[in-house]
Amino acid sequence: MLQDLPLPLRWGVVGAVVLGLAGALTGLVVGVRVYWPTAWAAAIEVGAPATFVGFALGLVAGALVRAFHRVHQV
């Protein structure tokens, strides 16, 4: 399924998943340490922006890799 996507979009999805999970885990740890009943909200507050940043960085990295492959293919 992921292999059917274009390279930049594939890298964007991978970046979103990786940074989203890392951000959610970080938010959860911070939330548990600060006030545990609202730790789930902290996971969302940190994880959601991290997901968007991961998608954007992955998209840019995938586009650069695709451009690099096209330049060196000739």
JSON list of N, CA and C in Angstrom, two decimals:
[
{"chain": "A", "resi": 1, "resn": "MET", "atom": "N", "xyz": [0.82, -1.18, 0.00]},
{"chain": "A", "resi": 1, "resn": "MET", "atom": "CA", "xyz": [0.00, 0.00, 0.00]},
{"chain": "A", "resi": 1, "resn": "MET", "atom": "C", "xyz": [0.87, 1.26, 0.00]},
{"chain": "A", "resi": 2, "resn": "LEU", "atom": "N", "xyz": [1.85, 1.29, 0.84]},
{"chain": "A", "resi": 2, "resn": "LEU", "atom": "CA", "xyz": [2.73, 2.46, 0.91]},
{"chain": "A", "resi": 2, "resn": "LEU", "atom": "C", "xyz": [3.61, 2.55, -0.33]},
{"chain": "A", "resi": 3, "resn": "GLN", "atom": "N", "xyz": [3.91, 1.42, -0.94]},
{"chain": "A", "resi": 3, "resn": "GLN", "atom": "CA", "xyz": [4.76, 1.41, -2.14]},
{"chain": "A", "resi": 3, "resn": "GLN", "atom": "C", "xyz": [4.05, 1.99, -3.35]},
{"chain": "A", "resi": 4, "resn": "ASP", "atom": "N", "xyz": [2.72, 2.06, -3.32]},
{"chain": "A", "resi": 4, "resn": "ASP", "atom": "CA", "xyz": [1.97, 2.62, -4.43]},
{"chain": "A", "resi": 4, "resn": "ASP", "atom": "C", "xyz": [2.00, 4.14, -4.46]},
{"chain": "A", "resi": 5, "resn": "LEU", "atom": "N", "xyz": [2.40, 4.76, -3.37]},
{"chain": "A", "resi": 5, "resn": "LEU", "atom": "CA", "xyz": [2.43, 6.22, -3.28]},
{"chain": "A", "resi": 5, "resn": "LEU", "atom": "C", "xyz": [3.68, 6.76, -3.97]},
{"chain": "A", "resi": 6, "resn": "PRO", "atom": "N", "xyz": [3.61, 8.00, -4.47]},
{"chain": "A", "resi": 6, "resn": "PRO", "atom": "CA", "xyz": [4.82, 8.63, -5.00]},
{"chain": "A", "resi": 6, "resn": "PRO", "atom": "C", "xyz": [5.85, 8.82, -3.88]},
{"chain": "A", "resi": 7, "resn": "LEU", "atom": "N", "xyz": [7.11, 8.88, -4.25]},
{"chain": "A", "resi": 7, "resn": "LEU", "atom": "CA", "xyz": [8.19, 8.93, -3.27]},
{"chain": "A", "resi": 7, "resn": "LEU", "atom": "C", "xyz": [8.05, 10.07, -2.25]},
{"chain": "A", "resi": 8, "resn": "PRO", "atom": "N", "xyz": [7.79, 11.33, -2.67]},
{"chain": "A", "resi": 8, "resn": "PRO", "atom": "CA", "xyz": [7.67, 12.38, -1.64]},
{"chain": "A", "resi": 8, "resn": "PRO", "atom": "C", "xyz": [6.52, 12.14, -0.66]},
{"chain": "A", "resi": 9, "resn": "LEU", "atom": "N", "xyz": [5.40, 11.66, -1.18]},
{"chain": "A", "resi": 9, "resn": "LEU", "atom": "CA", "xyz": [4.26, 11.40, -0.30]},
{"chain": "A", "resi": 9, "resn": "LEU", "atom": "C", "xyz": [4.54, 10.23, 0.64]},
{"chain": "A", "resi": 10, "resn": "ARG", "atom": "N", "xyz": [5.25, 9.23, 0.14]},
{"chain": "A", "resi": 10, "resn": "ARG", "atom": "CA", "xyz": [5.62, 8.08, 0.98]},
{"chain": "A", "resi": 10, "resn": "ARG", "atom": "C", "xyz": [6.50, 8.54, 2.14]},
{"chain": "A", "resi": 11, "resn": "TRP", "atom": "N", "xyz": [7.49, 9.37, 1.83]},
{"chain": "A", "resi": 11, "resn": "TRP", "atom": "CA", "xyz": [8.38, 9.88, 2.87]},
{"chain": "A", "resi": 11, "resn": "TRP", "atom": "C", "xyz": [7.61, 10.78, 3.84]},
{"chain": "A", "resi": 12, "resn": "GLY", "atom": "N", "xyz": [6.63, 11.53, 3.33]},
{"chain": "A", "resi": 12, "resn": "GLY", "atom": "CA", "xyz": [5.81, 12.36, 4.20]},
{"chain": "A", "resi": 12, "resn": "GLY", "atom": "C", "xyz": [5.01, 11.55, 5.19]},
{"chain": "A", "resi": 13, "resn": "VAL", "atom": "N", "xyz": [4.44, 10.44, 4.72]},
{"chain": "A", "resi": 13, "resn": "VAL", "atom": "CA", "xyz": [3.67, 9.57, 5.61]},
{"chain": "A", "resi": 13, "resn": "VAL", "atom": "C", "xyz": [4.56, 8.95, 6.68]},
{"chain": "A", "resi": 14, "resn": "VAL", "atom": "N", "xyz": [5.73, 8.49, 6.27]},
{"chain": "A", "resi": 14, "resn": "VAL", "atom": "CA", "xyz": [6.66, 7.89, 7.24]},
{"chain": "A", "resi": 14, "resn": "VAL", "atom": "C", "xyz": [7.11, 8.94, 8.26]},
{"chain": "A", "resi": 15, "resn": "GLY", "atom": "N", "xyz": [7.43, 10.15, 7.80]},
{"chain": "A", "resi": 15, "resn": "GLY", "atom": "CA", "xyz": [7.83, 11.21, 8.71]},
{"chain": "A", "resi": 15, "resn": "GLY", "atom": "C", "xyz": [6.72, 11.58, 9.68]},
{"chain": "A", "resi": 16, "resn": "ALA", "atom": "N", "xyz": [5.48, 11.61, 9.19]},
{"chain": "A", "resi": 16, "resn": "ALA", "atom": "CA", "xyz": [4.34, 11.94, 10.05]},
{"chain": "A", "resi": 16, "resn": "ALA", "atom": "C", "xyz": [4.15, 10.88, 11.13]},
{"chain": "A", "resi": 17, "resn": "VAL", "atom": "N", "xyz": [4.27, 9.62, 10.74]},
{"chain": "A", "resi": 17, "resn": "VAL", "atom": "CA", "xyz": [4.08, 8.54, 11.72]},
{"chain": "A", "resi": 17, "resn": "VAL", "atom": "C", "xyz": [5.19, 8.56, 12.77]},
{"chain": "A", "resi": 18, "resn": "VAL", "atom": "N", "xyz": [6.43, 8.69, 12.31]},
{"chain": "A", "resi": 18, "resn": "VAL", "atom": "CA", "xyz": [7.56, 8.63, 13.24]},
{"chain": "A", "resi": 18, "resn": "VAL", "atom": "C", "xyz": [7.53, 9.81, 14.21]},
{"chain": "A", "resi": 19, "resn": "LEU", "atom": "N", "xyz": [7.44, 11.03, 13.67]},
{"chain": "A", "resi": 19, "resn": "LEU", "atom": "CA", "xyz": [7.44, 12.19, 14.57]},
{"chain": "A", "resi": 19, "resn": "LEU", "atom": "C", "xyz": [6.14, 12.31, 15.36]},
{"chain": "A", "resi": 20, "resn": "GLY", "atom": "N", "xyz": [5.03, 11.86, 14.79]},
{"chain": "A", "resi": 20, "resn": "GLY", "atom": "CA", "xyz": [3.77, 11.88, 15.52]},
{"chain": "A", "resi": 20, "resn": "GLY", "atom": "C", "xyz": [3.80, 10.98, 16.73]},
{"chain": "A", "resi": 21, "resn": "LEU", "atom": "N", "xyz": [4.33, 9.77, 16.55]},
{"chain": "A", "resi": 21, "resn": "LEU", "atom": "CA", "xyz": [4.45, 8.85, 17.69]},
{"chain": "A", "resi": 21, "resn": "LEU", "atom": "C", "xyz": [5.44, 9.37, 18.73]},
{"chain": "A", "resi": 22, "resn": "ALA", "atom": "N", "xyz": [6.56, 9.90, 18.26]},
{"chain": "A", "resi": 22, "resn": "ALA", "atom": "CA", "xyz": [7.55, 10.45, 19.20]},
{"chain": "A", "resi": 22, "resn": "ALA", "atom": "C", "xyz": [6.96, 11.63, 19.97]},
{"chain": "A", "resi": 23, "resn": "GLY", "atom": "N", "xyz": [6.24, 12.50, 19.28]},
{"chain": "A", "resi": 23, "resn": "GLY", "atom": "CA", "xyz": [5.62, 13.65, 19.94]},
{"chain": "A", "resi": 23, "resn": "GLY", "atom": "C", "xyz": [4.54, 13.24, 20.92]},
{"chain": "A", "resi": 24, "resn": "ALA", "atom": "N", "xyz": [3.73, 12.26, 20.54]},
{"chain": "A", "resi": 24, "resn": "ALA", "atom": "CA", "xyz": [2.67, 11.79, 21.44]},
{"chain": "A", "resi": 24, "resn": "ALA", "atom": "C", "xyz": [3.26, 11.14, 22.69]},
{"chain": "A", "resi": 25, "resn": "LEU", "atom": "N", "xyz": [4.31, 10.37, 22.51]},
{"chain": "A", "resi": 25, "resn": "LEU", "atom": "CA", "xyz": [4.96, 9.74, 23.66]},
{"chain": "A", "resi": 25, "resn": "LEU", "atom": "C", "xyz": [5.59, 10.79, 24.57]},
{"chain": "A", "resi": 26, "resn": "THR", "atom": "N", "xyz": [6.22, 11.79, 23.97]},
{"chain": "A", "resi": 26, "resn": "THR", "atom": "CA", "xyz": [6.80, 12.87, 24.76]},
{"chain": "A", "resi": 26, "resn": "THR", "atom": "C", "xyz": [5.72, 13.62, 25.53]},
{"chain": "A", "resi": 27, "resn": "GLY", "atom": "N", "xyz": [4.62, 13.95, 24.85]},
{"chain": "A", "resi": 27, "resn": "GLY", "atom": "CA", "xyz": [3.52, 14.63, 25.52]},
{"chain": "A", "resi": 27, "resn": "GLY", "atom": "C", "xyz": [2.92, 13.81, 26.64]},
{"chain": "A", "resi": 28, "resn": "LEU", "atom": "N", "xyz": [2.82, 12.50, 26.43]},
{"chain": "A", "resi": 28, "resn": "LEU", "atom": "CA", "xyz": [2.28, 11.63, 27.46]},
{"chain": "A", "resi": 28, "resn": "LEU", "atom": "C", "xyz": [3.18, 11.60, 28.69]},
{"chain": "A", "resi": 29, "resn": "VAL", "atom": "N", "xyz": [4.48, 11.51, 28.48]},
{"chain": "A", "resi": 29, "resn": "VAL", "atom": "CA", "xyz": [5.42, 11.49, 29.61]},
{"chain": "A", "resi": 29, "resn": "VAL", "atom": "C", "xyz": [5.36, 12.82, 30.36]},
{"chain": "A", "resi": 30, "resn": "VAL", "atom": "N", "xyz": [5.36, 13.92, 29.63]},
{"chain": "A", "resi": 30, "resn": "VAL", "atom": "CA", "xyz": [5.28, 15.23, 30.28]},
{"chain": "A", "resi": 30, "resn": "VAL", "atom": "C", "xyz": [3.95, 15.36, 31.02]},
{"chain": "A", "resi": 31, "resn": "GLY", "atom": "N", "xyz": [2.87, 14.93, 30.38]},
{"chain": "A", "resi": 31, "resn": "GLY", "atom": "CA", "xyz": [1.56, 15.01, 31.02]},
{"chain": "A", "resi": 31, "resn": "GLY", "atom": "C", "xyz": [1.45, 14.19, 32.29]},
{"chain": "A", "resi": 32, "resn": "VAL", "atom": "N", "xyz": [2.03, 13.00, 32.28]},
{"chain": "A", "resi": 32, "resn": "VAL", "atom": "CA", "xyz": [2.01, 12.16, 33.48]},
{"chain": "A", "resi": 32, "resn": "VAL", "atom": "C", "xyz": [2.81, 12.80, 34.60]},
{"chain": "A", "resi": 33, "resn": "ARG", "atom": "N", "xyz": [3.93, 13.40, 34.26]},
{"chain": "A", "resi": 33, "resn": "ARG", "atom": "CA", "xyz": [4.76, 14.03, 35.29]},
{"chain": "A", "resi": 33, "resn": "ARG", "atom": "C", "xyz": [4.13, 15.30, 35.85]},
{"chain": "A", "resi": 34, "resn": "VAL", "atom": "N", "xyz": [3.38, 16.04, 35.03]},
{"chain": "A", "resi": 34, "resn": "VAL", "atom": "CA", "xyz": [2.80, 17.30, 35.49]},
{"chain": "A", "resi": 34, "resn": "VAL", "atom": "C", "xyz": [1.46, 17.07, 36.19]},
{"chain": "A", "resi": 35, "resn": "TYR", "atom": "N", "xyz": [0.51, 16.44, 35.49]},
{"chain": "A", "resi": 35, "resn": "TYR", "atom": "CA", "xyz": [-0.83, 16.20, 36.08]},
{"chain": "A", "resi": 35, "resn": "TYR", "atom": "C", "xyz": [-1.45, 15.04, 35.33]},
{"chain": "A", "resi": 36, "resn": "TRP", "atom": "N", "xyz": [-1.40, 13.86, 35.92]},
{"chain": "A", "resi": 36, "resn": "TRP", "atom": "CA", "xyz": [-1.74, 12.63, 35.21]},
{"chain": "A", "resi": 36, "resn": "TRP", "atom": "C", "xyz": [-3.16, 12.54, 34.67]},
{"chain": "A", "resi": 37, "resn": "PRO", "atom": "N", "xyz": [-4.19, 13.15, 35.30]},
{"chain": "A", "resi": 37, "resn": "PRO", "atom": "CA", "xyz": [-5.53, 13.01, 34.72]},
{"chain": "A", "resi": 37, "resn": "PRO", "atom": "C", "xyz": [-5.68, 13.65, 33.33]},
{"chain": "A", "resi": 38, "resn": "THR", "atom": "N", "xyz": [-4.82, 14.60, 33.00]},
{"chain": "A", "resi": 38, "resn": "THR", "atom": "CA", "xyz": [-4.92, 15.24, 31.69]},
{"chain": "A", "resi": 38, "resn": "THR", "atom": "C", "xyz": [-3.74, 14.88, 30.79]},
{"chain": "A", "resi": 39, "resn": "ALA", "atom": "N", "xyz": [-3.09, 13.77, 31.07]},
{"chain": "A", "resi": 39, "resn": "ALA", "atom": "CA", "xyz": [-1.93, 13.36, 30.27]},
{"chain": "A", "resi": 39, "resn": "ALA", "atom": "C", "xyz": [-2.33, 13.07, 28.82]},
{"chain": "A", "resi": 40, "resn": "TRP", "atom": "N", "xyz": [-3.54, 12.56, 28.60]},
{"chain": "A", "resi": 40, "resn": "TRP", "atom": "CA", "xyz": [-3.98, 12.27, 27.24]},
{"chain": "A", "resi": 40, "resn": "TRP", "atom": "C", "xyz": [-4.06, 13.55, 26.40]},
{"chain": "A", "resi": 41, "resn": "ALA", "atom": "N", "xyz": [-4.45, 14.66, 27.02]},
{"chain": "A", "resi": 41, "resn": "ALA", "atom": "CA", "xyz": [-4.53, 15.93, 26.30]},
{"chain": "A", "resi": 41, "resn": "ALA", "atom": "C", "xyz": [-3.14, 16.44, 25.95]},
{"chain": "A", "resi": 42, "resn": "ALA", "atom": "N", "xyz": [-2.19, 16.25, 26.85]},
{"chain": "A", "resi": 42, "resn": "ALA", "atom": "CA", "xyz": [-0.82, 16.66, 26.56]},
{"chain": "A", "resi": 42, "resn": "ALA", "atom": "C", "xyz": [-0.24, 15.84, 25.41]},
{"chain": "A", "resi": 43, "resn": "ALA", "atom": "N", "xyz": [-0.60, 14.57, 25.34]},
{"chain": "A", "resi": 43, "resn": "ALA", "atom": "CA", "xyz": [-0.13, 13.73, 24.23]},
{"chain": "A", "resi": 43, "resn": "ALA", "atom": "C", "xyz": [-0.66, 14.25, 22.90]},
{"chain": "A", "resi": 44, "resn": "ILE", "atom": "N", "xyz": [-1.90, 14.69, 22.88]},
{"chain": "A", "resi": 44, "resn": "ILE", "atom": "CA", "xyz": [-2.48, 15.24, 21.66]},
{"chain": "A", "resi": 44, "resn": "ILE", "atom": "C", "xyz": [-1.87, 16.60, 21.34]},
{"chain": "A", "resi": 45, "resn": "GLU", "atom": "N", "xyz": [-1.69, 17.43, 22.38]},
{"chain": "A", "resi": 45, "resn": "GLU", "atom": "CA", "xyz": [-1.15, 18.78, 22.17]},
{"chain": "A", "resi": 45, "resn": "GLU", "atom": "C", "xyz": [0.26, 18.76, 21.62]},
{"chain": "A", "resi": 46, "resn": "VAL", "atom": "N", "xyz": [1.04, 17.77, 21.97]},
{"chain": "A", "resi": 46, "resn": "VAL", "atom": "CA", "xyz": [2.41, 17.69, 21.46]},
{"chain": "A", "resi": 46, "resn": "VAL", "atom": "C", "xyz": [2.46, 16.81, 20.21]},
{"chain": "A", "resi": 47, "resn": "GLY", "atom": "N", "xyz": [1.67, 15.76, 20.18]},
{"chain": "A", "resi": 47, "resn": "GLY", "atom": "CA", "xyz": [1.71, 14.82, 19.07]},
{"chain": "A", "resi": 47, "resn": "GLY", "atom": "C", "xyz": [1.15, 15.36, 17.76]},
{"chain": "A", "resi": 48, "resn": "ALA", "atom": "N", "xyz": [0.08, 16.13, 17.82]},
{"chain": "A", "resi": 48, "resn": "ALA", "atom": "CA", "xyz": [-0.53, 16.65, 16.59]},
{"chain": "A", "resi": 48, "resn": "ALA", "atom": "C", "xyz": [0.40, 17.59, 15.82]},
{"chain": "A", "resi": 49, "resn": "PRO", "atom": "N", "xyz": [0.99, 18.60, 16.46]},
{"chain": "A", "resi": 49, "resn": "PRO", "atom": "CA", "xyz": [1.93, 19.44, 15.72]},
{"chain": "A", "resi": 49, "resn": "PRO", "atom": "C", "xyz": [3.15, 18.66, 15.23]},
{"chain": "A", "resi": 50, "resn": "ALA", "atom": "N", "xyz": [3.61, 17.70, 16.02]},
{"chain": "A", "resi": 50, "resn": "ALA", "atom": "CA", "xyz": [4.76, 16.90, 15.60]},
{"chain": "A", "resi": 50, "resn": "ALA", "atom": "C", "xyz": [4.42, 16.09, 14.35]},
{"chain": "A", "resi": 51, "resn": "THR", "atom": "N", "xyz": [3.18, 15.64, 14.24]},
{"chain": "A", "resi": 51, "resn": "THR", "atom": "CA", "xyz": [2.75, 14.90, 13.05]},
{"chain": "A", "resi": 51, "resn": "THR", "atom": "C", "xyz": [2.80, 15.79, 11.82]},
{"chain": "A", "resi": 52, "resn": "PHE", "atom": "N", "xyz": [2.32, 17.01, 11.93]},
{"chain": "A", "resi": 52, "resn": "PHE", "atom": "CA", "xyz": [2.35, 17.93, 10.79]},
{"chain": "A", "resi": 52, "resn": "PHE", "atom": "C", "xyz": [3.78, 18.29, 10.40]},
{"chain": "A", "resi": 53, "resn": "VAL", "atom": "N", "xyz": [4.62, 18.52, 11.37]},
{"chain": "A", "resi": 53, "resn": "VAL", "atom": "CA", "xyz": [6.03, 18.83, 11.09]},
{"chain": "A", "resi": 53, "resn": "VAL", "atom": "C", "xyz": [6.70, 17.63, 10.43]},
{"chain": "A", "resi": 54, "resn": "GLY", "atom": "N", "xyz": [6.44, 16.44, 10.94]},
{"chain": "A", "resi": 54, "resn": "GLY", "atom": "CA", "xyz": [7.02, 15.24, 10.35]},
{"chain": "A", "resi": 54, "resn": "GLY", "atom": "C", "xyz": [6.58, 15.03, 8.92]},
{"chain": "A", "resi": 55, "resn": "PHE", "atom": "N", "xyz": [5.30, 15.31, 8.62]},
{"chain": "A", "resi": 55, "resn": "PHE", "atom": "CA", "xyz": [4.82, 15.17, 7.25]},
{"chain": "A", "resi": 55, "resn": "PHE", "atom": "C", "xyz": [5.51, 16.17, 6.34]},
{"chain": "A", "resi": 56, "resn": "ALA", "atom": "N", "xyz": [5.62, 17.42, 6.79]},
{"chain": "A", "resi": 56, "resn": "ALA", "atom": "CA", "xyz": [6.26, 18.45, 5.97]},
{"chain": "A", "resi": 56, "resn": "ALA", "atom": "C", "xyz": [7.73, 18.13, 5.72]},
{"chain": "A", "resi": 57, "resn": "LEU", "atom": "N", "xyz": [8.45, 17.74, 6.76]},
{"chain": "A", "resi": 57, "resn": "LEU", "atom": "CA", "xyz": [9.87, 17.41, 6.59]},
{"chain": "A", "resi": 57, "resn": "LEU", "atom": "C", "xyz": [10.05, 16.18, 5.70]},
{"chain": "A", "resi": 58, "resn": "GLY", "atom": "N", "xyz": [9.20, 15.18, 5.88]},
{"chain": "A", "resi": 58, "resn": "GLY", "atom": "CA", "xyz": [9.28, 14.00, 5.03]},
{"chain": "A", "resi": 58, "resn": "GLY", "atom": "C", "xyz": [8.96, 14.31, 3.59]},
{"chain": "A", "resi": 59, "resn": "LEU", "atom": "N", "xyz": [7.99, 15.17, 3.36]},
{"chain": "A", "resi": 59, "resn": "LEU", "atom": "CA", "xyz": [7.63, 15.57, 2.00]},
{"chain": "A", "resi": 59, "resn": "LEU", "atom": "C", "xyz": [8.79, 16.28, 1.31]},
{"chain": "A", "resi": 60, "resn": "VAL", "atom": "N", "xyz": [9.42, 17.20, 2.02]},
{"chain": "A", "resi": 60, "resn": "VAL", "atom": "CA", "xyz": [10.57, 17.92, 1.46]},
{"chain": "A", "resi": 60, "resn": "VAL", "atom": "C", "xyz": [11.73, 16.96, 1.21]},
{"chain": "A", "resi": 61, "resn": "ALA", "atom": "N", "xyz": [12.02, 16.09, 2.16]},
{"chain": "A", "resi": 61, "resn": "ALA", "atom": "CA", "xyz": [13.11, 15.13, 1.99]},
{"chain": "A", "resi": 61, "resn": "ALA", "atom": "C", "xyz": [12.84, 14.19, 0.82]},
{"chain": "A", "resi": 62, "resn": "GLY", "atom": "N", "xyz": [11.61, 13.72, 0.70]},
{"chain": "A", "resi": 62, "resn": "GLY", "atom": "CA", "xyz": [11.26, 12.85, -0.42]},
{"chain": "A", "resi": 62, "resn": "GLY", "atom": "C", "xyz": [11.37, 13.55, -1.76]},
{"chain": "A", "resi": 63, "resn": "ALA", "atom": "N", "xyz": [10.98, 14.82, -1.81]},
{"chain": "A", "resi": 63, "resn": "ALA", "atom": "CA", "xyz": [11.12, 15.58, -3.04]},
{"chain": "A", "resi": 63, "resn": "ALA", "atom": "C", "xyz": [12.58, 15.79, -3.41]},
{"chain": "A", "resi": 64, "resn": "LEU", "atom": "N", "xyz": [13.42, 16.02, -2.41]},
{"chain": "A", "resi": 64, "resn": "LEU", "atom": "CA", "xyz": [14.86, 16.18, -2.68]},
{"chain": "A", "resi": 64, "resn": "LEU", "atom": "C", "xyz": [15.47, 14.88, -3.18]},
{"chain": "A", "resi": 65, "resn": "VAL", "atom": "N", "xyz": [15.09, 13.77, -2.60]},
{"chain": "A", "resi": 65, "resn": "VAL", "atom": "CA", "xyz": [15.61, 12.47, -3.04]},
{"chain": "A", "resi": 65, "resn": "VAL", "atom": "C", "xyz": [15.16, 12.18, -4.47]},
{"chain": "A", "resi": 66, "resn": "ARG", "atom": "N", "xyz": [13.90, 12.48, -4.75]},
{"chain": "A", "resi": 66, "resn": "ARG", "atom": "CA", "xyz": [13.39, 12.26, -6.11]},
{"chain": "A", "resi": 66, "resn": "ARG", "atom": "C", "xyz": [14.13, 13.14, -7.12]},
{"chain": "A", "resi": 67, "resn": "ALA", "atom": "N", "xyz": [14.36, 14.40, -6.78]},
{"chain": "A", "resi": 67, "resn": "ALA", "atom": "CA", "xyz": [15.10, 15.29, -7.67]},
{"chain": "A", "resi": 67, "resn": "ALA", "atom": "C", "xyz": [16.54, 14.82, -7.84]},
{"chain": "A", "resi": 68, "resn": "PHE", "atom": "N", "xyz": [17.16, 14.36, -6.77]},
{"chain": "A", "resi": 68, "resn": "PHE", "atom": "CA", "xyz": [18.53, 13.85, -6.85]},
{"chain": "A", "resi": 68, "resn": "PHE", "atom": "C", "xyz": [18.60, 12.63, -7.77]},
{"chain": "A", "resi": 69, "resn": "HIS", "atom": "N", "xyz": [17.62, 11.74, -7.67]},
{"chain": "A", "resi": 69, "resn": "HIS", "atom": "CA", "xyz": [17.59, 10.56, -8.53]},
{"chain": "A", "resi": 69, "resn": "HIS", "atom": "C", "xyz": [17.40, 10.94, -9.99]},
{"chain": "A", "resi": 70, "resn": "ARG", "atom": "N", "xyz": [16.57, 11.93, -10.25]},
{"chain": "A", "resi": 70, "resn": "ARG", "atom": "CA", "xyz": [16.34, 12.36, -11.63]},
{"chain": "A", "resi": 70, "resn": "ARG", "atom": "C", "xyz": [17.57, 13.03, -12.22]},
{"chain": "A", "resi": 71, "resn": "VAL", "atom": "N", "xyz": [18.27, 13.81, -11.43]},
{"chain": "A", "resi": 71, "resn": "VAL", "atom": "CA", "xyz": [19.46, 14.50, -11.93]},
{"chain": "A", "resi": 71, "resn": "VAL", "atom": "C", "xyz": [20.56, 13.50, -12.24]},
{"chain": "A", "resi": 72, "resn": "HIS", "atom": "N", "xyz": [20.73, 12.51, -11.39]},
{"chain": "A", "resi": 72, "resn": "HIS", "atom": "CA", "xyz": [21.82, 11.55, -11.58]},
{"chain": "A", "resi": 72, "resn": "HIS", "atom": "C", "xyz": [21.43, 10.38, -12.48]},
{"chain": "A", "resi": 73, "resn": "GLN", "atom": "N", "xyz": [20.19, 10.34, -12.92]},
{"chain": "A", "resi": 73, "resn": "GLN", "atom": "CA", "xyz": [19.75, 9.29, -13.82]},
{"chain": "A", "resi": 73, "resn": "GLN", "atom": "C", "xyz": [20.23, 9.57, -15.25]},
{"chain": "A", "resi": 74, "resn": "VAL", "atom": "N", "xyz": [20.37, 10.83, -15.59]},
{"chain": "A", "resi": 74, "resn": "VAL", "atom": "CA", "xyz": [20.76, 11.21, -16.96]},
{"chain": "A", "resi": 74, "resn": "VAL", "atom": "C", "xyz": [22.21, 11.00, -17.22]}
]
